[in-house]
Amino acid sequence: MEFRIGGSPSSTFCLQSSLLPPLKTVTTFTRDWGRRRSTCIQSFSVSYHKFVEFALDETRRHIHLNPSPLQVFDFTVFPEAEYDVPIFCANFFTSAKTNIVVLDLNPLHDIINQHEYKDKYFKSLIPLGLKYTQLFPWGGKLTSESIKFFSPIVIWTKFTSNPQKYDILYAAFRDYYKVWLELICKSVKETDESQVVLNLEAQHRYLTWRVEKDPGQGVLKKLIGDTLAKDLLRNFLFNGVEELGSKTFYDYFPHYCTQEGMLNKKGNIVGKSFENRPWDARGEFIGE
């Protein structure tokens, strides 16, 4: 079986990840009743190297891969289109004060209305999701469009940098990646060409959404500028948009097209935003 990280159909397994450099000790200066006071604050030093090393070691047990490091931890793995297995997604951003985390098995097809697909891949994983979502509170508002790309076990959270949370996040990453690989190994190759086409289009739709509306765009633009951020998203982090299909963002999401034919920049166009987790403890969607 072949599967790939990223959207490129030409590579058997291409790692798209990036590593944040360790944070450094910072010194702050304040004034206290006219006297200058120097305070040295030891910030939590974090590196995502062991996340990547685990993924590399675990994957080598199954298939050949080619590593390619960058500057942000963005780890996305796609199965071949002959398999409707969810997309493994780990997007982490760390600063001196905060962490922004998305860890999930992104469903390839609709799980809000299609219970068969949801039960096939997520019913047995609900206990795993509960274990970690209880440790990582919901990270805040997500749009109704975005929520369609997440599963009931998604970890969407923000937390202050500290070693304990980092260790728990690493444990979650390990567990989620292991169960994803188990799903891959148990999956049956699709022989119905029409279903393969649907799977391929679903992957392309996912990539198209991430390129245009990925929540990490703001961070990337601040780090490397607008032009480089767009190029990084389209040609590296979510490459495959040009190769996997010919439909445009507006073909998939026509309500985002303004009367002038431009992309509507608003975060939410239809429906509502979810400030709290829209799934209950059984994994049932309660966001209606």
GROMACS .gro file of C-alpha atoms in nm:
model
  288
    1MET     CA    1   0.000   0.000   0.000
    2GLU     CA    2   0.117   0.352  -0.076
    3PHE     CA    3   0.030   0.666   0.114
    4ARG     CA    4   0.178   1.011   0.109
    5ILE     CA    5   0.227   1.316   0.322
    6GLY     CA    6   0.104   1.615   0.132
    7GLY     CA    7  -0.087   1.620  -0.192
    8SER     CA    8   0.176   1.530  -0.446
    9PRO     CA    9   0.082   1.210  -0.635
   10SER     CA   10   0.433   1.170  -0.770
   11SER     CA   11   0.598   1.075  -0.442
   12THR     CA   12   0.540   0.758  -0.245
   13PHE     CA   13   0.578   0.927   0.089
   14CYS     CA   14   0.687   1.290   0.126
   15LEU     CA   15   0.721   1.440   0.475
   16GLN     CA   16   0.594   1.795   0.508
   17SER     CA   17   0.692   1.916   0.851
   18SER     CA   18   0.876   2.203   1.003
   19LEU     CA   19   1.059   2.266   1.326
   20LEU     CA   20   1.040   2.567   1.550
   21PRO     CA   21   1.374   2.667   1.704
   22PRO     CA   22   1.397   2.645   2.085
   23LEU     CA   23   1.275   2.950   2.272
   24LYS     CA   24   1.534   3.154   2.455
   25THR     CA   25   1.564   3.318   2.795
   26VAL     CA   26   1.418   3.668   2.782
   27THR     CA   27   1.494   3.964   3.004
   28THR     CA   28   1.234   4.227   3.088
   29PHE     CA   29   1.290   4.567   3.239
   30THR     CA   30   1.029   4.752   3.443
   31ARG     CA   31   1.026   5.065   3.655
   32ASP     CA   32   0.935   5.036   4.022
   33TRP     CA   33   0.896   5.368   4.206
   34GLY     CA   34   1.155   5.533   3.988
   35ARG     CA   35   1.407   5.249   4.015
   36ARG     CA   36   1.486   5.025   3.721
   37ARG     CA   37   1.438   4.656   3.793
   38SER     CA   38   1.575   4.375   3.583
   39THR     CA   39   1.381   4.050   3.574
   40CYS     CA   40   1.506   3.741   3.397
   41ILE     CA   41   1.226   3.509   3.287
   42GLN     CA   42   1.317   3.155   3.185
   43SER     CA   43   1.070   3.065   2.913
   44PHE     CA   44   0.985   2.705   2.833
   45SER     CA   45   1.223   2.574   2.568
   46VAL     CA   46   1.043   2.349   2.323
   47SER     CA   47   1.137   2.163   2.009
   48TYR     CA   48   0.917   1.940   1.795
   49HIS     CA   49   1.207   1.717   1.697
   50LYS     CA   50   1.080   1.418   1.893
   51PHE     CA   51   0.737   1.449   1.734
   52VAL     CA   52   0.898   1.420   1.393
   53GLU     CA   53   1.139   1.146   1.500
   54PHE     CA   54   0.853   0.935   1.633
   55ALA     CA   55   0.656   0.981   1.311
   56LEU     CA   56   0.961   0.892   1.102
   57ASP     CA   57   1.048   0.583   1.308
   58GLU     CA   58   0.690   0.460   1.323
   59THR     CA   59   0.638   0.514   0.951
   60ARG     CA   60   0.963   0.337   0.855
   61ARG     CA   61   0.806   0.024   0.994
   62HIS     CA   62   0.545   0.045   0.719
   63ILE     CA   63   0.684   0.223   0.414
   64HIS     CA   64   0.970   0.426   0.264
   65LEU     CA   65   0.969   0.803   0.324
   66ASN     CA   66   1.168   1.113   0.238
   67PRO     CA   67   1.204   1.380   0.511
   68SER     CA   68   1.192   1.751   0.425
   69PRO     CA   69   1.215   1.992   0.722
   70LEU     CA   70   1.087   2.355   0.738
   71GLN     CA   71   1.011   2.623   1.007
   72VAL     CA   72   0.659   2.536   1.142
   73PHE     CA   73   0.533   2.194   1.259
   74ASP     CA   74   0.273   2.107   0.997
   75PHE     CA   75   0.237   1.732   0.951
   76THR     CA   76  -0.034   1.613   0.712
   77VAL     CA   77  -0.062   1.259   0.575
   78PHE     CA   78  -0.289   1.148   0.290
   79PRO     CA   79  -0.376   0.793   0.190
   80GLU     CA   80  -0.390   0.705  -0.177
   81ALA     CA   81  -0.728   0.776  -0.338
   82GLU     CA   82  -0.809   0.403  -0.344
   83TYR     CA   83  -0.861   0.430   0.033
   84ASP     CA   84  -1.116   0.653   0.205
   85VAL     CA   85  -0.916   0.666   0.530
   86PRO     CA   86  -0.920   1.007   0.707
   87ILE     CA   87  -0.633   1.251   0.662
   88PHE     CA   88  -0.388   1.268   0.951
   89CYS     CA   89  -0.344   1.631   1.055
   90ALA     CA   90  -0.108   1.779   1.315
   91ASN     CA   91  -0.061   2.156   1.307
   92PHE     CA   92   0.126   2.308   1.603
   93PHE     CA   93   0.247   2.663   1.658
   94THR     CA   94   0.446   2.766   1.964
   95SER     CA   95   0.553   3.109   2.083
   96ALA     CA   96   0.712   3.224   2.407
   97LYS     CA   97   0.371   3.252   2.571
   98THR     CA   98   0.124   3.031   2.391
   99ASN     CA   99   0.065   2.717   2.186
  100ILE     CA  100  -0.198   2.680   1.915
  101VAL     CA  101  -0.274   2.318   1.834
  102VAL     CA  102  -0.486   2.120   1.589
  103LEU     CA  103  -0.451   1.741   1.603
  104ASP     CA  104  -0.705   1.529   1.424
  105LEU     CA  105  -0.792   1.255   1.180
  106ASN     CA  106  -0.968   1.483   0.933
  107PRO     CA  107  -1.264   1.297   0.778
  108LEU     CA  108  -1.241   1.257   0.403
  109HIS     CA  109  -1.620   1.259   0.370
  110ASP     CA  110  -1.912   1.418   0.551
  111ILE     CA  111  -1.956   1.279   0.903
  112ILE     CA  112  -2.230   1.517   1.015
  113ASN     CA  113  -2.485   1.366   0.779
  114GLN     CA  114  -2.317   1.041   0.668
  115HIS     CA  115  -2.322   0.820   0.977
  116GLU     CA  116  -2.187   0.516   0.791
  117TYR     CA  117  -1.850   0.682   0.727
  118LYS     CA  118  -1.840   0.824   1.076
  119ASP     CA  119  -1.910   0.487   1.239
  120LYS     CA  120  -1.659   0.314   1.013
  121TYR     CA  121  -1.363   0.523   1.126
  122PHE     CA  122  -1.451   0.717   1.440
  123LYS     CA  123  -1.691   0.518   1.655
  124SER     CA  124  -1.412   0.309   1.809
  125LEU     CA  125  -1.189   0.617   1.856
  126ILE     CA  126  -1.428   0.823   2.070
  127PRO     CA  127  -1.271   0.703   2.402
  128LEU     CA  128  -0.928   0.810   2.275
  129GLY     CA  129  -1.064   1.149   2.181
  130LEU     CA  130  -1.231   1.196   2.520
  131LYS     CA  131  -0.907   1.112   2.697
  132TYR     CA  132  -0.726   1.405   2.543
  133THR     CA  133  -1.004   1.656   2.480
  134GLN     CA  134  -1.066   1.654   2.855
  135LEU     CA  135  -0.702   1.755   2.903
  136PHE     CA  136  -0.704   2.015   2.626
  137PRO     CA  137  -1.003   2.253   2.642
  138TRP     CA  138  -1.168   2.375   2.321
  139GLY     CA  139  -0.954   2.648   2.169
  140GLY     CA  140  -1.229   2.894   2.083
  141LYS     CA  141  -1.441   2.993   1.788
  142LEU     CA  142  -1.436   2.781   1.471
  143THR     CA  143  -1.650   2.860   1.170
  144SER     CA  144  -1.924   2.631   1.047
  145GLU     CA  145  -1.728   2.582   0.724
  146SER     CA  146  -1.413   2.478   0.908
  147ILE     CA  147  -1.591   2.237   1.139
  148LYS     CA  148  -1.688   2.020   0.842
  149PHE     CA  149  -1.322   1.925   0.801
  150PHE     CA  150  -1.280   1.809   1.162
  151SER     CA  151  -1.381   1.490   1.343
  152PRO     CA  152  -1.537   1.429   1.687
  153ILE     CA  153  -1.190   1.349   1.825
  154VAL     CA  154  -1.025   1.672   1.709
  155ILE     CA  155  -0.794   1.844   1.956
  156TRP     CA  156  -0.829   2.217   1.888
  157THR     CA  157  -0.675   2.404   2.175
  158LYS     CA  158  -0.459   2.690   2.298
  159PHE     CA  159  -0.245   2.674   2.610
  160THR     CA  160   0.040   2.850   2.785
  161SER     CA  161   0.377   2.693   2.716
  162ASN     CA  162   0.488   2.449   2.986
  163PRO     CA  163   0.667   2.112   2.991
  164GLN     CA  164   0.370   1.918   3.129
  165LYS     CA  165   0.134   2.020   2.847
  166TYR     CA  166   0.406   1.956   2.592
  167ASP     CA  167   0.452   1.600   2.719
  168ILE     CA  168   0.077   1.535   2.710
  169LEU     CA  169   0.060   1.673   2.356
  170TYR     CA  170   0.341   1.441   2.252
  171ALA     CA  171   0.153   1.145   2.401
  172ALA     CA  172  -0.159   1.249   2.208
  173PHE     CA  173   0.041   1.282   1.887
  174ARG     CA  174   0.182   0.934   1.932
  175ASP     CA  175  -0.156   0.778   2.006
  176TYR     CA  176  -0.336   0.952   1.720
  177TYR     CA  177  -0.067   0.863   1.469
  178LYS     CA  178  -0.060   0.501   1.580
  179VAL     CA  179  -0.436   0.458   1.542
  180TRP     CA  180  -0.420   0.629   1.204
  181LEU     CA  181  -0.157   0.382   1.085
  182GLU     CA  182  -0.372   0.098   1.216
  183LEU     CA  183  -0.664   0.228   1.008
  184ILE     CA  184  -0.438   0.238   0.704
  185CYS     CA  185  -0.319  -0.118   0.757
  186LYS     CA  186  -0.674  -0.250   0.805
  187SER     CA  187  -0.828  -0.061   0.514
  188VAL     CA  188  -0.940  -0.238   0.199
  189LYS     CA  189  -0.845  -0.106  -0.142
  190GLU     CA  190  -1.141   0.039  -0.329
  191THR     CA  191  -1.209  -0.124  -0.666
  192ASP     CA  192  -1.506   0.091  -0.765
  193GLU     CA  193  -1.358   0.357  -0.989
  194SER     CA  194  -1.640   0.601  -0.919
  195GLN     CA  195  -1.565   0.587  -0.544
  196VAL     CA  196  -1.195   0.639  -0.611
  197VAL     CA  197  -1.286   0.952  -0.806
  198LEU     CA  198  -1.496   1.074  -0.512
  199ASN     CA  199  -1.209   1.010  -0.272
  200LEU     CA  200  -0.968   1.200  -0.496
  201GLU     CA  201  -1.204   1.494  -0.527
  202ALA     CA  202  -1.253   1.497  -0.149
  203GLN     CA  203  -0.875   1.519  -0.102
  204HIS     CA  204  -0.854   1.799  -0.357
  205ARG     CA  205  -1.140   1.986  -0.189
  206TYR     CA  206  -0.959   1.955   0.144
  207LEU     CA  207  -0.633   2.089  -0.001
  208THR     CA  208  -0.815   2.373  -0.176
  209TRP     CA  209  -0.975   2.478   0.150
  210ARG     CA  210  -0.649   2.463   0.345
  211VAL     CA  211  -0.460   2.669   0.087
  212GLU     CA  212  -0.714   2.951   0.095
  213LYS     CA  213  -0.857   2.937   0.448
  214ASP     CA  214  -0.602   2.759   0.665
  215PRO     CA  215  -0.614   2.916   1.015
  216GLY     CA  216  -0.235   2.924   1.028
  217GLN     CA  217  -0.209   3.171   0.742
  218GLY     CA  218  -0.198   3.470   0.974
  219VAL     CA  219   0.098   3.331   1.167
  220LEU     CA  220   0.288   3.243   0.849
  221LYS     CA  221   0.231   3.587   0.699
  222LYS     CA  222   0.370   3.751   1.010
  223LEU     CA  223   0.677   3.526   1.001
  224ILE     CA  224   0.768   3.533   0.632
  225GLY     CA  225   0.539   3.782   0.458
  226ASP     CA  226   0.228   3.749   0.245
  227THR     CA  227   0.387   3.635  -0.082
  228LEU     CA  228   0.611   3.368   0.069
  229ALA     CA  229   0.331   3.243   0.294
  230LYS     CA  230   0.100   3.190  -0.003
  231ASP     CA  231   0.374   3.011  -0.195
  232LEU     CA  232   0.455   2.790   0.105
  233LEU     CA  233   0.091   2.693   0.152
  234ARG     CA  234   0.022   2.617  -0.214
  235ASN     CA  235   0.348   2.464  -0.329
  236PHE     CA  236   0.475   2.287  -0.019
  237LEU     CA  237   0.249   2.243   0.284
  238PHE     CA  238  -0.058   2.163   0.074
  239ASN     CA  239   0.094   2.084  -0.261
  240GLY     CA  240  -0.130   1.885  -0.489
  241VAL     CA  241  -0.390   2.151  -0.554
  242GLU     CA  242  -0.272   2.181  -0.914
  243GLU     CA  243  -0.213   1.807  -0.967
  244LEU     CA  244  -0.508   1.635  -0.798
  245GLY     CA  245  -0.789   1.823  -0.965
  246SER     CA  246  -0.893   2.115  -1.184
  247LYS     CA  247  -1.173   2.262  -0.969
  248THR     CA  248  -1.113   2.600  -0.811
  249PHE     CA  249  -1.191   2.723  -0.461
  250TYR     CA  250  -1.506   2.889  -0.595
  251ASP     CA  251  -1.621   2.564  -0.756
  252TYR     CA  252  -1.621   2.399  -0.414
  253PHE     CA  253  -1.724   2.703  -0.210
  254PRO     CA  254  -1.920   2.938  -0.441
  255HIS     CA  255  -2.062   3.141  -0.149
  256TYR     CA  256  -1.713   3.287  -0.094
  257CYS     CA  257  -1.713   3.462  -0.431
  258THR     CA  258  -1.808   3.830  -0.417
  259GLN     CA  259  -1.998   4.011  -0.690
  260GLU     CA  260  -1.664   4.142  -0.811
  261GLY     CA  261  -1.533   3.787  -0.847
  262MET     CA  262  -1.292   3.825  -0.555
  263LEU     CA  263  -1.244   3.604  -0.249
  264ASN     CA  264  -1.457   3.709   0.046
  265LYS     CA  265  -1.209   3.746   0.332
  266LYS     CA  266  -1.466   3.704   0.609
  267GLY     CA  267  -1.399   3.406   0.834
  268ASN     CA  268  -1.759   3.287   0.832
  269ILE     CA  269  -1.997   3.329   0.542
  270VAL     CA  270  -2.288   3.100   0.622
  271GLY     CA  271  -2.404   2.934   0.939
  272LYS     CA  272  -2.265   3.005   1.283
  273SER     CA  273  -1.937   2.981   1.466
  274PHE     CA  274  -1.871   2.729   1.741
  275GLU     CA  275  -1.724   2.868   2.061
  276ASN     CA  276  -1.760   2.530   2.235
  277ARG     CA  277  -1.701   2.171   2.124
  278PRO     CA  278  -1.993   2.078   1.894
  279TRP     CA  279  -1.979   1.704   1.973
  280ASP     CA  280  -2.100   1.531   2.285
  281ALA     CA  281  -1.926   1.253   2.481
  282ARG     CA  282  -2.063   0.991   2.238
  283GLY     CA  283  -1.925   1.176   1.939
  284GLU     CA  284  -2.267   1.295   1.825
  285PHE     CA  285  -2.280   1.634   1.656
  286ILE     CA  286  -2.478   1.880   1.870
  287GLY     CA  287  -2.395   2.198   1.684
  288GLU     CA  288  -2.718   2.223   1.488
   0.00000   0.00000   0.00000
